[in-house]
mmCIF file of C-alpha atoms (C1' of nucleotides) in Angstrom:
data_model
loop_
_atom_site.group_PDB
_atom_site.id
_atom_site.type_symbol
_atom_site.label_atom_id
_atom_site.label_comp_id
_atom_site.label_asym_id
_atom_site.label_seq_id
_atom_site.Cartn_x
_atom_site.Cartn_y
_atom_site.Cartn_z
ATOM 1 C CA UNK L 3 47.074 75.654 33.070
ATOM 2 C CA UNK L 4 49.121 78.166 34.988
ATOM 3 C CA UNK L 5 47.934 81.251 36.825
ATOM 4 C CA UNK L 6 48.879 83.681 34.068
ATOM 5 C CA UNK L 7 46.667 81.773 31.616
ATOM 6 C CA UNK L 8 43.709 82.275 33.941
ATOM 7 C CA UNK L 9 44.728 85.894 34.350
ATOM 8 C CA UNK L 10 44.535 86.401 30.592
ATOM 9 C CA UNK L 11 41.097 84.772 30.557
ATOM 10 C CA UNK L 12 40.078 87.086 33.414
ATOM 11 C CA UNK L 13 40.971 90.179 31.393
ATOM 12 C CA UNK L 14 39.114 88.827 28.376
ATOM 13 C CA UNK L 15 35.855 88.605 30.361
ATOM 14 C CA UNK L 16 35.635 92.418 30.150
ATOM 15 C CA UNK L 17 37.045 93.197 26.689
ATOM 16 C CA UNK L 18 38.305 91.383 23.657
ATOM 17 C CA UNK L 19 41.957 92.272 23.346
ATOM 18 C CA UNK L 20 45.106 91.571 21.347
ATOM 19 C CA UNK L 21 48.102 89.878 22.940
ATOM 20 C CA UNK L 22 49.889 93.203 22.997
ATOM 21 C CA UNK L 23 47.005 94.904 24.812
ATOM 22 C CA UNK L 24 46.728 92.014 27.271
ATOM 23 C CA UNK L 25 50.422 92.369 28.034
ATOM 24 C CA UNK L 26 49.926 96.054 28.824
ATOM 25 C CA UNK L 27 46.773 95.678 30.887
ATOM 26 C CA UNK L 28 47.789 92.728 33.034
ATOM 27 C CA UNK L 29 50.906 94.516 34.329
ATOM 28 C CA UNK L 30 49.345 96.096 37.445
ATOM 29 C CA UNK L 31 48.183 92.676 38.660
ATOM 30 C CA UNK L 32 50.725 90.224 37.318
ATOM 31 C CA UNK L 33 54.025 91.148 35.716
ATOM 32 C CA UNK L 34 54.687 89.282 32.474
ATOM 33 C CA UNK L 35 56.562 89.844 29.214
ATOM 34 C CA UNK L 36 55.101 89.416 25.759
ATOM 35 C CA UNK L 37 57.340 86.377 25.230
ATOM 36 C CA UNK L 38 55.374 84.570 27.908
ATOM 37 C CA UNK L 39 51.943 85.791 26.848
ATOM 38 C CA UNK L 40 51.949 84.954 23.125
ATOM 39 C CA UNK L 41 52.657 81.235 23.582
ATOM 40 C CA UNK L 42 50.010 80.997 26.331
ATOM 41 C CA UNK L 43 47.423 82.610 24.061
ATOM 42 C CA UNK L 44 48.220 80.045 21.377
ATOM 43 C CA UNK L 45 47.708 77.295 23.967
ATOM 44 C CA UNK L 46 44.427 78.786 25.153
ATOM 45 C CA UNK L 47 43.245 78.982 21.562
ATOM 46 C CA UNK L 48 44.098 75.331 20.938
ATOM 47 C CA UNK L 49 42.133 74.336 24.030
ATOM 48 C CA UNK L 50 39.123 76.337 22.868
ATOM 49 C CA UNK L 51 39.185 78.755 25.822
ATOM 50 C CA UNK L 52 39.685 81.734 23.516
ATOM 51 C CA UNK L 53 39.110 82.537 19.840
ATOM 52 C CA UNK L 54 40.684 85.244 17.744
ATOM 53 C CA UNK L 55 40.021 87.293 14.629
ATOM 54 C CA UNK L 56 42.541 89.135 12.491
ATOM 55 C CA UNK L 57 41.889 92.854 12.682
ATOM 56 C CA UNK L 58 43.520 94.985 9.964
ATOM 57 C CA UNK L 59 44.596 98.435 11.037
ATOM 58 C CA UNK L 60 45.544 101.331 8.791
ATOM 59 C CA UNK L 61 47.475 103.446 11.275
ATOM 60 C CA UNK L 62 49.257 100.550 13.011
ATOM 61 C CA UNK L 63 50.251 96.974 12.163
ATOM 62 C CA UNK L 64 47.381 94.474 12.010
ATOM 63 C CA UNK L 65 46.542 92.562 15.182
ATOM 64 C CA UNK L 66 44.913 89.379 16.435
ATOM 65 C CA UNK L 67 42.024 90.161 18.755
ATOM 66 C CA UNK L 68 41.196 87.408 21.238
ATOM 67 C CA UNK L 69 37.823 86.771 22.888
ATOM 68 C CA UNK L 70 36.938 84.356 25.665
ATOM 69 C CA UNK L 71 34.642 81.445 24.777
ATOM 70 C CA UNK L 72 31.901 79.916 26.933
ATOM 71 C CA UNK L 73 34.304 77.059 27.602
ATOM 72 C CA UNK L 74 36.867 79.594 28.751
ATOM 73 C CA UNK L 75 34.366 81.161 31.150
ATOM 74 C CA UNK L 76 33.602 77.721 32.605
ATOM 75 C CA UNK L 77 37.311 77.108 33.146
ATOM 76 C CA UNK L 78 37.539 80.483 34.848
ATOM 77 C CA UNK L 79 34.673 79.730 37.232
ATOM 78 C CA UNK L 80 36.322 76.427 38.123
ATOM 79 C CA UNK L 81 39.607 78.186 38.855
ATOM 80 C CA UNK L 82 37.986 80.829 41.076
ATOM 81 C CA UNK L 83 36.404 78.057 43.158
ATOM 82 C CA UNK L 84 39.807 76.489 43.837
ATOM 83 C CA UNK L 85 42.000 77.582 46.781
ATOM 84 C CA UNK L 86 43.945 80.758 46.006
ATOM 85 C CA UNK L 87 47.740 80.821 46.129
ATOM 86 C CA UNK L 88 49.327 83.240 48.547
ATOM 87 C CA UNK L 89 50.754 86.424 47.031
ATOM 88 C CA UNK L 90 54.436 86.474 46.116
ATOM 89 C CA UNK L 91 56.487 89.652 46.376
ATOM 90 C CA UNK L 92 60.131 89.970 45.473
ATOM 91 C CA UNK L 93 61.675 93.352 46.149
ATOM 92 C CA UNK L 94 65.399 93.764 45.641
ATOM 93 C CA UNK L 95 65.258 97.047 47.549
ATOM 94 C CA UNK L 96 64.146 95.251 50.716
ATOM 95 C CA UNK L 97 67.253 93.067 50.588
ATOM 96 C CA UNK L 98 69.441 96.127 50.109
ATOM 97 C CA UNK L 99 67.752 98.027 52.922
ATOM 98 C CA UNK L 100 68.315 95.080 55.245
ATOM 99 C CA UNK L 101 72.071 95.654 55.097
ATOM 100 C CA UNK L 102 71.935 99.389 54.401
ATOM 101 C CA UNK L 103 74.540 99.994 57.107
ATOM 102 C CA UNK L 104 77.187 98.714 54.680
ATOM 103 C CA UNK L 105 77.032 101.946 52.687
ATOM 104 C CA UNK L 106 77.021 105.619 53.643
ATOM 105 C CA UNK L 107 73.960 107.711 54.319
ATOM 106 C CA UNK L 108 74.217 109.618 51.035
ATOM 107 C CA UNK L 109 74.144 106.468 48.960
ATOM 108 C CA UNK L 110 71.232 105.176 51.017
ATOM 109 C CA UNK L 111 69.269 108.380 50.454
ATOM 110 C CA UNK L 112 69.884 108.237 46.724
ATOM 111 C CA UNK L 113 68.686 104.643 46.543
ATOM 112 C CA UNK L 114 65.461 105.511 48.348
ATOM 113 C CA UNK L 115 64.913 108.628 46.239
ATOM 114 C CA UNK L 116 64.943 106.494 43.093
ATOM 115 C CA UNK L 117 62.358 104.182 44.604
ATOM 116 C CA UNK L 118 60.220 107.094 45.771
ATOM 117 C CA UNK L 119 60.105 108.431 42.224
ATOM 118 C CA UNK L 120 59.048 104.987 41.022
ATOM 119 C CA UNK L 121 56.187 104.952 43.551
ATOM 120 C CA UNK L 122 55.100 108.462 42.561
ATOM 121 C CA UNK L 123 54.911 107.534 38.902
ATOM 122 C CA UNK L 124 53.009 104.405 39.827
ATOM 123 C CA UNK L 125 50.524 106.449 41.853
ATOM 124 C CA UNK L 126 50.057 108.808 38.928
ATOM 125 C CA UNK L 127 49.255 105.855 36.669
ATOM 126 C CA UNK L 128 46.668 104.554 39.146
ATOM 127 C CA UNK L 129 45.060 107.996 39.336
ATOM 128 C CA UNK L 130 44.727 108.089 35.553
ATOM 129 C CA UNK L 131 43.361 104.540 35.591
ATOM 130 C CA UNK L 132 40.741 105.515 38.165
ATOM 131 C CA UNK L 133 39.700 108.488 36.013
ATOM 132 C CA UNK L 134 39.327 106.164 33.045
ATOM 133 C CA UNK L 135 37.190 103.749 35.040
ATOM 134 C CA UNK L 136 34.936 106.626 36.129
ATOM 135 C CA UNK L 137 34.587 107.803 32.544
ATOM 136 C CA UNK L 138 33.450 104.345 31.449
ATOM 137 C CA UNK L 139 30.876 104.045 34.230
ATOM 138 C CA UNK L 140 27.400 105.591 34.541
ATOM 139 C CA UNK L 141 27.319 105.265 38.337
ATOM 140 C CA UNK L 142 29.703 107.048 40.696
ATOM 141 C CA UNK L 143 32.422 104.524 41.491
ATOM 142 C CA UNK L 144 31.658 104.238 45.197
ATOM 143 C CA UNK L 145 28.180 103.022 44.295
ATOM 144 C CA UNK L 146 29.370 100.149 42.115
ATOM 145 C CA UNK L 147 28.566 96.652 43.331
ATOM 146 C CA UNK L 148 29.591 93.116 42.437
ATOM 147 C CA UNK L 149 27.101 93.017 39.567
ATOM 148 C CA UNK L 150 28.699 95.973 37.767
ATOM 149 C CA UNK L 151 31.241 95.317 35.070
ATOM 150 C CA UNK L 152 33.790 97.805 36.417
ATOM 151 C CA UNK L 153 33.532 96.605 40.038
ATOM 152 C CA UNK L 154 36.567 94.298 40.010
ATOM 153 C CA UNK L 155 38.818 96.821 38.335
ATOM 154 C CA UNK L 156 37.616 99.574 40.653
ATOM 155 C CA UNK L 157 38.284 97.708 43.898
ATOM 156 C CA UNK L 158 41.699 96.566 42.661
ATOM 157 C CA UNK L 159 42.826 100.026 41.642
ATOM 158 C CA UNK L 160 41.544 101.282 44.962
ATOM 159 C CA UNK L 161 43.683 98.675 46.733
ATOM 160 C CA UNK L 162 46.715 99.463 44.595
ATOM 161 C CA UNK L 163 46.313 103.175 45.316
ATOM 162 C CA UNK L 164 46.131 102.575 49.051
ATOM 163 C CA UNK L 165 49.219 100.386 48.938
ATOM 164 C CA UNK L 166 51.288 102.819 46.908
ATOM 165 C CA UNK L 167 50.251 105.570 49.324
ATOM 166 C CA UNK L 168 51.603 103.384 52.123
ATOM 167 C CA UNK L 169 54.855 102.938 50.193
ATOM 168 C CA UNK L 170 55.158 106.694 49.728
ATOM 169 C CA UNK L 171 54.406 107.289 53.378
ATOM 170 C CA UNK L 172 57.223 104.900 54.264
ATOM 171 C CA UNK L 173 59.588 106.790 51.936
ATOM 172 C CA UNK L 174 58.801 110.044 53.757
ATOM 173 C CA UNK L 175 59.340 108.313 57.100
ATOM 174 C CA UNK L 176 62.671 106.954 55.856
ATOM 175 C CA UNK L 177 63.793 110.415 54.762
ATOM 176 C CA UNK L 178 63.284 111.592 58.338
ATOM 177 C CA UNK L 179 65.229 108.575 59.615
ATOM 178 C CA UNK L 180 68.147 109.331 57.289
ATOM 179 C CA UNK L 181 68.220 113.064 58.013
ATOM 180 C CA UNK E 12 75.038 86.103 40.626
ATOM 181 C CA UNK E 13 71.298 86.407 41.012
ATOM 182 C CA UNK E 14 69.352 88.560 43.445
ATOM 183 C CA UNK E 15 68.647 85.741 45.878
ATOM 184 C CA UNK E 16 72.390 85.088 46.249
ATOM 185 C CA UNK E 17 72.895 88.707 47.290
ATOM 186 C CA UNK E 18 69.891 88.372 49.580
ATOM 187 C CA UNK E 19 71.549 85.457 51.351
ATOM 188 C CA UNK E 20 74.741 87.473 51.705
ATOM 189 C CA UNK E 21 72.661 90.353 53.116
ATOM 190 C CA UNK E 22 71.240 88.146 55.856
ATOM 191 C CA UNK E 23 74.708 86.832 56.669
ATOM 192 C CA UNK E 24 75.987 90.346 57.404
ATOM 193 C CA UNK E 25 73.984 90.241 60.655
ATOM 194 C CA UNK E 26 74.296 86.609 61.767
ATOM 195 C CA UNK E 27 76.003 83.447 60.710
ATOM 196 C CA UNK E 28 73.264 81.041 59.776
ATOM 197 C CA UNK E 29 72.596 77.589 58.360
ATOM 198 C CA UNK E 30 70.876 77.119 55.017
ATOM 199 C CA UNK E 31 67.736 76.065 56.829
ATOM 200 C CA UNK E 32 67.718 79.196 58.962
ATOM 201 C CA UNK E 33 68.419 81.386 55.940
ATOM 202 C CA UNK E 34 65.447 79.830 54.194
ATOM 203 C CA UNK E 35 63.215 80.698 57.139
ATOM 204 C CA UNK E 36 64.485 84.217 57.659
ATOM 205 C CA UNK E 37 64.511 85.414 54.062
ATOM 206 C CA UNK E 38 60.820 84.588 53.555
ATOM 207 C CA UNK E 39 59.402 88.006 54.536
ATOM 208 C CA UNK E 40 61.574 89.723 51.935
ATOM 209 C CA UNK E 41 62.032 87.167 49.177
ATOM 210 C CA UNK E 42 60.112 83.934 48.848
ATOM 211 C CA UNK E 43 62.360 80.949 48.138
ATOM 212 C CA UNK E 44 62.390 77.199 48.801
ATOM 213 C CA UNK E 45 65.270 75.286 50.313
ATOM 214 C CA UNK E 46 65.861 73.588 46.958
ATOM 215 C CA UNK E 47 66.902 76.923 45.543
ATOM 216 C CA UNK E 48 68.910 78.069 48.543
ATOM 217 C CA UNK E 49 71.198 75.074 49.128
ATOM 218 C CA UNK E 50 72.713 75.095 45.625
ATOM 219 C CA UNK E 51 73.240 78.867 45.783
ATOM 220 C CA UNK E 52 75.071 78.528 49.101
ATOM 221 C CA UNK E 53 77.359 75.923 47.542
ATOM 222 C CA UNK E 54 78.060 78.365 44.688
ATOM 223 C CA UNK E 55 78.727 81.226 47.094
ATOM 224 C CA UNK E 56 81.097 79.025 49.015
ATOM 225 C CA UNK E 57 83.001 78.055 45.854
ATOM 226 C CA UNK E 58 83.370 81.727 44.950
ATOM 227 C CA UNK E 59 84.701 82.529 48.416
ATOM 228 C CA UNK E 60 81.823 84.844 49.342
ATOM 229 C CA UNK E 61 80.861 82.643 52.290
ATOM 230 C CA UNK E 62 82.532 80.004 54.457
ATOM 231 C CA UNK E 63 80.915 77.329 56.593
ATOM 232 C CA UNK E 64 81.645 75.193 59.611
ATOM 233 C CA UNK E 65 79.974 71.951 60.632
ATOM 234 C CA UNK E 66 78.093 72.444 63.874
ATOM 235 C CA UNK E 67 77.077 69.273 65.724
ATOM 236 C CA UNK E 68 73.819 69.489 67.643
ATOM 237 C CA UNK E 69 72.570 67.066 70.256
ATOM 238 C CA UNK E 70 68.870 67.923 70.184
ATOM 239 C CA UNK E 71 68.601 68.345 66.410
ATOM 240 C CA UNK E 72 70.466 67.091 63.313
ATOM 241 C CA UNK E 73 73.885 68.651 62.743
ATOM 242 C CA UNK E 74 74.042 71.732 60.557
ATOM 243 C CA UNK E 75 76.391 73.743 58.335
ATOM 244 C CA UNK E 76 76.687 77.293 59.568
ATOM 245 C CA UNK E 77 77.645 79.848 56.928
ATOM 246 C CA UNK E 78 79.406 83.165 57.470
ATOM 247 C CA UNK E 79 80.051 85.977 55.013
ATOM 248 C CA UNK E 80 83.676 86.641 54.066
ATOM 249 C CA UNK E 81 85.321 90.018 53.416
ATOM 250 C CA UNK E 82 85.134 89.178 49.719
ATOM 251 C CA UNK E 83 81.408 88.554 50.149
ATOM 252 C CA UNK E 84 80.966 91.950 51.809
ATOM 253 C CA UNK E 85 82.770 93.624 48.908
ATOM 254 C CA UNK E 86 80.457 91.882 46.455
ATOM 255 C CA UNK E 87 77.475 93.121 48.476
ATOM 256 C CA UNK E 88 78.649 96.717 48.445
ATOM 257 C CA UNK E 89 79.090 96.501 44.680
ATOM 258 C CA UNK E 90 75.578 95.125 44.294
ATOM 259 C CA UNK E 91 74.000 97.849 46.450
ATOM 260 C CA UNK E 92 75.648 100.505 44.270
ATOM 261 C CA UNK E 93 74.048 99.063 41.130
ATOM 262 C CA UNK E 94 70.546 100.147 39.983
ATOM 263 C CA UNK E 95 67.802 98.330 41.868
ATOM 264 C CA UNK E 96 65.230 96.196 40.060
ATOM 265 C CA UNK E 97 61.614 97.195 40.437
ATOM 266 C CA UNK E 98 59.540 95.106 42.846
ATOM 267 C CA UNK E 99 57.544 92.187 41.443
ATOM 268 C CA UNK E 100 54.230 91.143 42.947
ATOM 269 C CA UNK E 101 52.118 88.277 41.731
ATOM 270 C CA UNK E 102 48.804 87.880 43.488
ATOM 271 C CA UNK E 103 46.380 85.269 42.201
ATOM 272 C CA UNK E 104 43.619 86.847 44.281
ATOM 273 C CA UNK E 105 43.873 90.086 42.295
ATOM 274 C CA UNK E 106 43.200 88.194 39.067
ATOM 275 C CA UNK E 107 40.211 86.489 40.647
ATOM 276 C CA UNK E 108 38.811 89.721 42.055
ATOM 277 C CA UNK E 109 39.083 91.305 38.612
ATOM 278 C CA UNK E 110 36.355 88.966 37.314
ATOM 279 C CA UNK E 111 34.578 88.440 40.614
ATOM 280 C CA UNK E 112 31.238 89.102 38.930
ATOM 281 C CA UNK E 113 31.430 85.597 37.449
ATOM 282 C CA UNK E 114 30.593 84.029 40.814
ATOM 283 C CA UNK E 115 27.967 84.776 43.467
ATOM 284 C CA UNK E 116 28.392 87.102 46.408
ATOM 285 C CA UNK E 117 28.686 84.274 48.935
ATOM 286 C CA UNK E 118 31.611 82.664 47.127
ATOM 287 C CA UNK E 119 33.264 86.059 46.778
ATOM 288 C CA UNK E 120 32.910 86.712 50.517
ATOM 289 C CA UNK E 121 34.389 83.314 51.365
ATOM 290 C CA UNK E 122 37.391 83.933 49.103
ATOM 291 C CA UNK E 123 38.105 87.283 50.752
ATOM 292 C CA UNK E 124 37.637 85.845 54.245
ATOM 293 C CA UNK E 125 40.397 83.306 53.562
ATOM 294 C CA UNK E 126 42.700 86.075 52.444
ATOM 295 C CA UNK E 127 41.813 88.243 55.440
ATOM 296 C CA UNK E 128 42.807 85.417 57.759
ATOM 297 C CA UNK E 129 46.120 85.117 55.899
ATOM 298 C CA UNK E 130 46.766 88.841 56.384
ATOM 299 C CA UNK E 131 45.874 88.644 60.084
ATOM 300 C CA UNK E 132 48.315 85.796 60.655
ATOM 301 C CA UNK E 133 50.955 87.710 58.734
ATOM 302 C CA UNK E 134 50.384 90.780 60.897
ATOM 303 C CA UNK E 135 50.716 88.651 64.009
ATOM 304 C CA UNK E 136 54.065 87.331 62.769
ATOM 305 C CA UNK E 137 55.317 90.865 62.123
ATOM 306 C CA UNK E 138 54.249 91.918 65.606
ATOM 307 C CA UNK E 139 56.241 89.056 67.112
ATOM 308 C CA UNK E 140 59.198 89.945 64.889
ATOM 309 C CA UNK E 141 59.065 93.551 66.059
ATOM 310 C CA UNK E 142 59.063 92.393 69.694
ATOM 311 C CA UNK E 143 62.087 90.232 69.008
ATOM 312 C CA UNK E 144 63.944 93.133 67.394
ATOM 313 C CA UNK E 145 63.181 95.300 70.439
ATOM 314 C CA UNK E 146 64.469 92.585 72.778
ATOM 315 C CA UNK E 147 67.760 92.439 70.906
ATOM 316 C CA UNK E 148 68.258 96.198 70.952
ATOM 317 C CA UNK E 149 69.482 98.476 73.770
ATOM 318 C CA UNK E 150 67.888 101.592 72.271
ATOM 319 C CA UNK E 151 64.149 102.062 71.772
ATOM 320 C CA UNK E 152 63.485 101.141 68.132
ATOM 321 C CA UNK E 153 62.355 104.615 67.030
ATOM 322 C CA UNK E 154 65.769 105.927 68.036
ATOM 323 C CA UNK E 155 67.729 103.511 65.864
ATOM 324 C CA UNK E 156 69.709 105.003 63.004
ATOM 325 C CA UNK E 157 71.560 103.724 59.959
ATOM 326 C CA UNK E 158 74.620 102.860 62.041
ATOM 327 C CA UNK E 159 72.730 100.430 64.275
ATOM 328 C CA UNK E 160 72.752 96.767 63.432
ATOM 329 C CA UNK E 161 68.991 96.316 63.766
ATOM 330 C CA UNK E 162 68.110 99.421 61.712
ATOM 331 C CA UNK E 163 67.518 97.641 58.380
ATOM 332 C CA UNK E 164 65.371 94.929 59.902
ATOM 333 C CA UNK E 165 63.411 97.470 61.920
ATOM 334 C CA UNK E 166 62.509 99.741 59.002
ATOM 335 C CA UNK E 167 61.564 96.738 56.857
ATOM 336 C CA UNK E 168 59.291 95.209 59.460
ATOM 337 C CA UNK E 169 57.773 98.641 59.977
ATOM 338 C CA UNK E 170 57.067 98.839 56.241
ATOM 339 C CA UNK E 171 55.664 95.315 56.132
ATOM 340 C CA UNK E 172 53.396 96.085 59.096
ATOM 341 C CA UNK E 173 52.067 99.239 57.443
ATOM 342 C CA UNK E 174 51.398 97.351 54.232
ATOM 343 C CA UNK E 175 49.598 94.462 55.880
ATOM 344 C CA UNK E 176 47.473 96.989 57.795
ATOM 345 C CA UNK E 177 46.542 98.490 54.434
ATOM 346 C CA UNK E 178 45.620 95.037 53.153
ATOM 347 C CA UNK E 179 43.439 94.422 56.199
ATOM 348 C CA UNK E 180 41.797 97.823 55.821
ATOM 349 C CA UNK E 181 40.965 96.912 52.228
ATOM 350 C CA UNK E 182 39.443 93.621 53.398
ATOM 351 C CA UNK E 183 37.147 95.506 55.793
ATOM 352 C CA UNK E 184 36.214 97.918 53.015
ATOM 353 C CA UNK E 185 35.433 94.974 50.716
ATOM 354 C CA UNK E 186 33.205 93.379 53.350
ATOM 355 C CA UNK E 187 31.114 96.560 53.332
ATOM 356 C CA UNK E 188 31.013 96.501 49.530
ATOM 357 C CA UNK E 189 29.791 92.897 49.506
ATOM 358 C CA UNK E 190 27.202 93.356 52.272
ATOM 359 C "C1'" DT K 30 57.234 50.670 69.666
ATOM 360 C "C1'" DG K 31 55.526 52.913 65.747
ATOM 361 C "C1'" DT K 32 53.981 57.587 63.930
ATOM 362 C "C1'" DT K 33 54.176 62.129 63.199
ATOM 363 C "C1'" DT K 34 56.488 66.654 63.217
ATOM 364 C "C1'" DA K 35 60.387 69.756 62.970
ATOM 365 C "C1'" DT K 36 65.004 70.164 61.785
ATOM 366 C "C1'" DA K 37 68.517 69.594 58.368
ATOM 367 C "C1'" DT K 38 70.716 68.956 53.687
ATOM 368 C "C1'" DG K 39 70.690 67.717 49.245
ATOM 369 C "C1'" DT K 40 69.423 66.457 43.976
ATOM 370 C "C1'" DC K 41 66.786 66.658 39.861
ATOM 371 C "C1'" DA K 42 62.980 67.066 36.593
ATOM 372 C "C1'" DA K 43 59.503 70.198 35.301
ATOM 373 C "C1'" DT K 44 57.613 74.637 35.016
ATOM 374 C "C1'" DA K 45 57.682 79.695 34.971
ATOM 375 C "C1'" DA K 46 59.750 83.760 33.540
ATOM 376 C "C1'" DT K 47 63.129 86.579 31.350
ATOM 377 C "C1'" DG K 48 66.163 88.405 27.770
ATOM 378 C "C1'" DA K 49 67.835 88.230 23.335
ATOM 379 C "C1'" DC K 50 66.889 87.762 18.672
ATOM 380 C "C1'" DA K 51 63.856 88.350 14.634
ATOM 381 C "C1'" DT K 52 60.521 90.549 11.632
ATOM 382 C "C1'" DA K 53 57.345 94.072 10.063
ATOM 383 C "C1'" DA K 54 54.181 98.139 9.526
ATOM 384 C "C1'" DA K 55 53.440 102.938 10.359
ATOM 385 C "C1'" DG K 56 54.316 107.488 12.163
ATOM 386 C "C1'" DG K 57 57.271 111.272 13.363
ATOM 387 C "C1'" DA K 58 61.627 113.740 13.638
ATOM 388 C "C1'" DG K 59 65.488 115.441 11.446
ATOM 389 C "C1'" DC S 20 65.418 109.574 2.973
ATOM 390 C "C1'" DT S 21 67.011 107.743 7.187
ATOM 391 C "C1'" DC S 22 66.641 106.941 11.946
ATOM 392 C "C1'" DC S 23 63.949 106.267 15.984
ATOM 393 C "C1'" DT S 24 59.776 104.934 18.482
ATOM 394 C "C1'" DT S 25 55.509 102.546 19.053
ATOM 395 C "C1'" DT S 26 52.721 98.898 17.844
ATOM 396 C "C1'" DA S 27 52.463 94.078 16.844
ATOM 397 C "C1'" DT S 28 53.649 89.001 16.854
ATOM 398 C "C1'" DG S 29 56.552 85.472 17.378
ATOM 399 C "C1'" DT S 30 60.676 82.017 18.746
ATOM 400 C "C1'" DC S 31 64.300 80.239 21.525
ATOM 401 C "C1'" DA S 32 68.102 79.772 24.841
ATOM 402 C "C1'" DT S 33 68.926 80.752 29.453
ATOM 403 C "C1'" DT S 34 67.771 81.549 34.087
ATOM 404 C "C1'" DA S 35 64.806 81.312 38.132
ATOM 405 C "C1'" DT S 36 61.680 78.842 40.789
ATOM 406 C "C1'" DT S 37 59.026 75.094 42.245
ATOM 407 C "C1'" DG S 38 57.744 70.414 43.468
ATOM 408 C "C1'" DA S 39 58.933 65.843 43.968
ATOM 409 C "C1'" DC S 40 62.074 62.622 45.601
ATOM 410 C "C1'" DA S 41 65.607 61.180 48.932
ATOM 411 C "C1'" DT S 42 67.815 60.655 53.412
ATOM 412 C "C1'" DA S 43 68.691 61.308 58.342
ATOM 413 C "C1'" DT S 44 68.392 62.892 63.329
ATOM 414 C "C1'" DA S 45 65.733 63.800 67.331
ATOM 415 C "C1'" DA S 46 61.726 65.044 69.919
ATOM 416 C "C1'" DA S 47 56.904 64.356 70.979
ATOM 417 C "C1'" DC S 48 53.003 61.627 71.057
ATOM 418 C "C1'" DA S 49 50.152 57.618 71.252
#
DNA sequence: TGTTTATATGTCAATAATGACATAAAGGAG
DNA sequence: CTCCTTTATGTCATTATTGACATATAAACA
C-alpha cells in the first residue's frame, strides 16, 4: 500500500467521507487528483480497510461515503510504527529563482508577485480552517492535547500557518532585494 | 520538456557539471535520482540544449561534463516567462501526525524526535552551503543583487534556512505539547 | 589481498501521479 | 431553455519518479 492510501485512512479516522470530500481535505497535506484517489479507495475497500454506503442526496448527486474499519485502523497503527519517509518538495519557482539573472528585474518582480498572491490566499485558507477547528472544539485550541480528536489537525494547521508566514516574509524580503 | 530538464539547465547556467554533480546539487530544490537525470541529459544533448566533454580523472572514474548552449539558454528564458506551477509538498509525517491519537505519547515523541534530527542536519547543510557561497563571492552576501552570479543561490538558501528554522521551532512547540 | 565506500554512468521494470476523456445530477444565471 | 459551475464517480493513456540491476574506477581500510 502506498502512502496516499494510508493518508486516506488517516482522514477517515476522524470523519466518514466520500471520495470527493477526501480529495478536497487531503490537499493541504498531500496533493492528489481524484483520478488517483478513486482507484485507491476501491482497493482499500477490497482489502477490507474501508467500507462504504450509498448516500442519496436531493440537492447534489448521490455519493459513496467511506468509513474506516477496525482492520483499517490496525493497518494504520502498523504504518505509523514504521520509519517515516523524508518530506519531498518540488517548487518550480525555486529553479527559476536560481537563474533569475537571465531575465530583467521587472519580469522577476512579476513572477514573485504571482507567488506572493498564492501564499496570501493559502494563508487565508489556513485562517478559515483554524476558525473551523475552533468552532468544532469545546476547549480553546491551545489547550488541546494528544487525546483530543482535533489535536492532529490543529498542530498541522499551526505548522502550515507558520510556514506560509515564513514564505510571505521571504517575499517581502525579496521585494526589498529587487527594489 | 519537463520541469526537471529546465532545472538541470538552470544549474548549468552557473557551472558546467557532470550528471553526478547535477544530481547532488539539485537536491535542495528538486528531489531526483540519478536514474531520472541521466536520460534527461541525453535528451537535452540530442536537442542541442547542452553539450558535453569527456573529462578523464586520475583519482576518480572519468566523467562527462555538461555545459549549457546558447540554444539551451534561450529555452530557459522561454520557460521562465511561462506561468509557474504551484509548489508540491508531500510529507508522510503530516499524515501520521493527523491521526497521532491512534498511538501513545511515547511513540509520538519518538517519531517527532527523528524528524527533528532530520531538520537539524538539514539546517547544518544549509549553513555550510551559505559559507561556501560567501567564500565564492567578493561582496558580502546581503549586498548581492540580481546581477550577481550568486544571487539566486543566496536567496534560495536564505529561504530554505528560514523554513527549516520554522520547522525546528514547530518541533520545539510540539515537544511542549507532548510533555 | 579482500571489503567497503564514494564516484561515475547507464538501463529497465514497476509504481506514482497527472491530464484527458466520459458521464450525470442539480443549481443558478441569462 | 440553454449554458455554466459545482458536485460526484469513474477510466485510461501518458508522464514522472523510483528502485533494482548492472558495471567500473579508485581510495581507504582491515
